[in-house]
Coordinates of C-alpha atoms in Angstrom, one line a residue:
Chain A
E1 CA 0.0 0.0 0.0
V2 CA 1.3 3.4 -1.0
Q3 CA 1.9 5.7 2.0
L4 CA 3.1 9.3 2.1
V5 CA 3.4 10.8 5.6
E6 CA 4.3 14.5 5.9
S7 CA 5.8 16.1 9.0
G8 CA 7.4 19.4 10.0
G9 CA 4.5 21.8 9.8
G10 CA 3.8 24.3 12.5
L11 CA 3.5 27.9 13.5
V12 CA 6.2 30.2 12.2
Q13 CA 6.6 34.0 12.2
P14 CA 6.8 35.9 8.9
G15 CA 10.3 35.8 7.5
G16 CA 11.0 32.6 9.3
S17 CA 11.9 29.1 7.9
L18 CA 10.5 25.6 8.1
R19 CA 11.5 22.3 6.7
L20 CA 8.9 19.8 5.6
S21 CA 9.6 16.1 5.3
C22 CA 7.6 13.3 3.6
A23 CA 8.3 9.7 4.3
A24 CA 7.3 7.3 1.5
S25 CA 6.6 3.6 1.7
G26 CA 4.8 0.9 -0.2
F27 CA 6.5 1.6 -3.6
T28 CA 9.9 2.1 -5.2
F29 CA 10.4 5.7 -4.2
S30 CA 13.5 6.1 -6.4
S31 CA 11.5 5.4 -9.5
Y32 CA 8.9 8.2 -9.1
S33 CA 8.9 11.9 -9.5
M34 CA 7.4 13.8 -6.6
N35 CA 5.5 17.0 -5.9
W36 CA 4.5 19.4 -3.1
V37 CA 1.0 20.8 -3.5
R38 CA -0.6 23.2 -1.0
Q39 CA -4.0 24.4 0.0
A40 CA -4.8 27.6 1.8
P41 CA -7.6 27.5 4.3
G42 CA -10.9 27.2 2.5
K43 CA -9.2 27.6 -0.9
G44 CA -8.3 25.4 -3.8
L45 CA -5.2 23.3 -4.7
E46 CA -1.9 25.1 -5.7
W47 CA 1.1 23.2 -7.0
V48 CA 4.3 24.3 -5.4
S49 CA 7.2 22.2 -6.7
Y50 CA 8.2 19.1 -8.7
I51 CA 11.4 17.0 -8.5
S52 CA 12.2 14.1 -10.9
S53 CA 13.2 10.7 -9.7
S54 CA 17.0 11.4 -9.9
S55 CA 16.7 15.0 -8.8
S56 CA 17.9 16.1 -12.3
T57 CA 14.8 18.1 -13.1
I58 CA 13.2 20.6 -10.6
Y59 CA 10.4 23.1 -11.1
Y60 CA 8.9 25.7 -8.8
A61 CA 5.8 27.8 -8.8
D62 CA 6.6 31.5 -9.4
S63 CA 5.1 32.3 -6.0
V64 CA 7.8 30.3 -4.2
K65 CA 10.8 30.5 -6.6
G66 CA 13.9 31.7 -4.8
R67 CA 12.4 31.0 -1.3
F68 CA 11.6 27.3 -1.3
T69 CA 13.9 24.4 -2.2
I70 CA 12.7 20.9 -2.9
S71 CA 15.0 17.9 -2.5
R72 CA 14.9 14.1 -1.9
D73 CA 17.0 11.3 -0.5
N74 CA 16.2 8.1 -2.3
A75 CA 18.3 6.1 0.2
K76 CA 15.9 7.2 2.9
N77 CA 12.7 7.2 0.8
S78 CA 12.2 10.8 1.8
L79 CA 11.1 14.1 0.1
Y80 CA 11.8 17.5 1.6
L81 CA 10.7 21.1 1.2
Q82 CA 12.9 23.8 2.7
M83 CA 10.8 27.0 3.1
N84 CA 12.6 30.3 3.8
S85 CA 11.4 33.9 4.0
L86 CA 7.9 32.7 4.8
R87 CA 4.9 35.0 4.2
A88 CA 1.4 35.0 5.5
E89 CA 0.2 33.8 2.1
D90 CA 2.2 30.6 2.5
T91 CA -0.2 29.5 5.2
G92 CA -2.0 26.2 4.4
V93 CA -1.9 22.5 4.3
Y94 CA 1.1 21.1 2.4
Y95 CA 0.7 17.8 0.6
C96 CA 3.4 15.4 -0.6
A97 CA 2.2 13.9 -3.8
R98 CA 3.4 11.1 -6.1
D99 CA 3.8 11.8 -9.8
R100 CA 3.0 9.0 -12.2
R101 CA 4.6 10.1 -15.5
Q102 CA 3.2 7.2 -17.4
W103 CA -0.3 8.5 -16.6
L104 CA 0.7 12.1 -16.6
A105 CA -1.0 12.4 -13.2
I106 CA -0.5 12.9 -9.5
D107 CA -1.8 9.6 -8.3
Y108 CA -1.3 9.5 -4.5
W109 CA -1.4 12.2 -1.9
G110 CA -0.3 12.3 1.8
Q111 CA -2.6 13.5 4.5
G112 CA -0.9 16.9 4.6
T113 CA 0.9 19.0 7.2
L114 CA -0.4 22.4 8.3
V115 CA 1.9 25.4 8.0
T116 CA 0.8 28.6 9.7
V117 CA 2.7 31.8 9.1
S118 CA 1.7 34.5 11.6
S119 CA 3.1 36.8 14.2
Chain B
Q1 CA -7.0 33.1 -9.9
S2 CA -6.6 29.5 -11.0
V3 CA -5.2 28.7 -14.5
L4 CA -8.0 26.2 -15.2
T5 CA -11.6 27.5 -14.9
Q6 CA -14.3 25.5 -13.1
P7 CA -17.8 26.5 -11.9
P8 CA -17.6 27.2 -8.1
S9 CA -20.7 25.0 -7.4
A10 CA -22.9 22.3 -8.8
S11 CA -25.8 20.4 -7.4
G12 CA -28.1 17.5 -8.0
T13 CA -30.5 15.1 -6.4
P14 CA -29.8 11.4 -5.7
G15 CA -29.9 9.3 -8.8
Q16 CA -29.4 12.3 -11.1
R17 CA -26.5 12.9 -13.6
V18 CA -24.3 15.9 -13.0
T19 CA -21.5 17.3 -15.1
I20 CA -18.6 19.6 -14.1
S21 CA -16.7 21.6 -16.7
C22 CA -13.0 22.6 -16.8
S23 CA -11.6 25.1 -19.3
G24 CA -7.9 25.7 -20.0
S25 CA -5.6 26.7 -22.8
S26 CA -3.4 25.4 -25.5
S27 CA -0.4 25.0 -23.2
N28 CA -2.2 22.7 -20.7
I29 CA -5.5 21.0 -21.6
G30 CA -5.0 21.6 -25.3
S31 CA -1.7 19.8 -25.3
D32 CA -1.9 17.3 -22.4
T33 CA -4.4 15.0 -20.7
V34 CA -6.7 16.0 -17.9
N35 CA -7.1 14.5 -14.5
W36 CA -9.9 14.9 -11.9
Y37 CA -9.7 14.7 -8.1
Q38 CA -12.3 14.3 -5.4
Q39 CA -11.7 15.9 -2.1
L40 CA -14.0 14.9 0.7
P41 CA -14.3 17.3 3.7
G42 CA -11.2 17.2 5.8
T43 CA -9.3 14.7 3.7
A44 CA -6.6 14.7 1.0
P45 CA -7.5 14.7 -2.7
K46 CA -8.1 11.4 -4.4
L47 CA -7.4 10.6 -8.0
L48 CA -10.7 10.0 -9.8
I49 CA -10.0 10.2 -13.5
Y50 CA -6.6 10.3 -15.3
S51 CA -5.7 10.6 -19.0
N52 CA -9.0 12.3 -19.7
N53 CA -11.2 9.3 -19.2
Q54 CA -9.4 6.5 -17.4
R55 CA -10.5 5.3 -13.9
P56 CA -7.9 4.1 -11.4
S57 CA -8.7 0.7 -9.8
G58 CA -11.5 1.1 -7.3
V59 CA -13.2 4.1 -8.7
P60 CA -16.9 3.4 -9.6
D61 CA -17.9 3.5 -13.3
R62 CA -20.5 6.2 -12.3
F63 CA -17.6 8.6 -12.7
S64 CA -16.5 9.4 -16.3
G65 CA -14.4 12.0 -18.0
S66 CA -14.1 13.5 -21.4
K67 CA -12.0 16.2 -23.2
S68 CA -12.4 18.2 -26.3
G69 CA -9.9 20.9 -27.4
T70 CA -9.0 23.0 -24.4
S71 CA -12.0 21.9 -22.3
A72 CA -12.8 18.9 -20.3
S73 CA -15.8 17.5 -18.3
L74 CA -16.4 15.2 -15.4
A75 CA -19.7 13.4 -15.3
I76 CA -21.2 11.7 -12.3
S77 CA -24.2 9.5 -12.9
G78 CA -26.5 7.9 -10.3
L79 CA -25.6 10.6 -7.9
Q80 CA -25.2 9.5 -4.3
S81 CA -25.0 11.4 -1.0
E82 CA -21.4 10.3 -0.5
D83 CA -20.5 12.1 -3.7
E84 CA -20.8 15.4 -1.9
A85 CA -17.3 16.8 -2.1
D86 CA -15.0 19.3 -3.9
Y87 CA -13.9 18.3 -7.4
Y88 CA -10.7 19.6 -9.1
C89 CA -9.4 19.3 -12.6
A90 CA -5.7 19.3 -13.3
A91 CA -3.3 19.2 -16.2
W92 CA 0.4 19.5 -16.9
D93 CA 1.3 22.8 -18.4
D94 CA 4.0 22.7 -21.1
S95 CA 4.8 26.5 -21.0
L96 CA 8.3 27.8 -20.4
N97 CA 8.3 26.8 -16.8
A98 CA 6.6 23.4 -16.9
H99 CA 4.3 22.8 -14.0
W100 CA 1.0 21.3 -12.8
V101 CA -2.1 23.5 -13.0
F102 CA -5.4 23.1 -11.2
G103 CA -8.9 24.3 -11.5
G104 CA -10.3 26.4 -8.6
G105 CA -12.6 23.5 -7.6
T106 CA -16.3 22.8 -7.8
K107 CA -18.3 22.1 -4.6
L108 CA -20.9 19.5 -5.4
T109 CA -23.9 19.4 -3.2
V110 CA -26.3 16.5 -3.2
L111 CA -29.8 17.9 -2.4

């Protein structure tokens, strides 16, 4: 069974930093691209970042470019998101999501971790 | 403002057929396939339809998808109370900075 478990969310002040982690199990993590997708309270889904299976290709949403860094450790079956210079508008639930290129779809999502940026 | 455009709400009575539309552009829906997600209250999104009209294992055949040009639709037949949820369309955007794009979501109410 595919499992994606996010951690690292919490309350942080504007301008602060946070590092999210996602522990993957139930599939060959090193064979799949991964994404971070977020959802502000009461709002829709917003894609944040993509990383290919070997980390050779990385994309960011314009709204986080230069502030967020996606990375992965295939030996630890883990995905990360380093978030710096956080703003109030970064508040929301952050989902780790598996990318299935053969289907051109995000096919599995974690349960999410809540990030709140507030003073 | 979402890249893909969906109606904010839709509704139907049990047993009815409901459709939800999704409009995009040549760089996303027009050049790539469309996926649909169901998000029940307080839960993570779940893949409902991929590659325009394919259902992952376990998704009832009451759910179907279609695409034409730069638009797509999700149809739900034999509406049930447990279908009350938010529905999102998504597509890969092949513009200069490739990325996933989502619709703003449609809240489906079963009356």
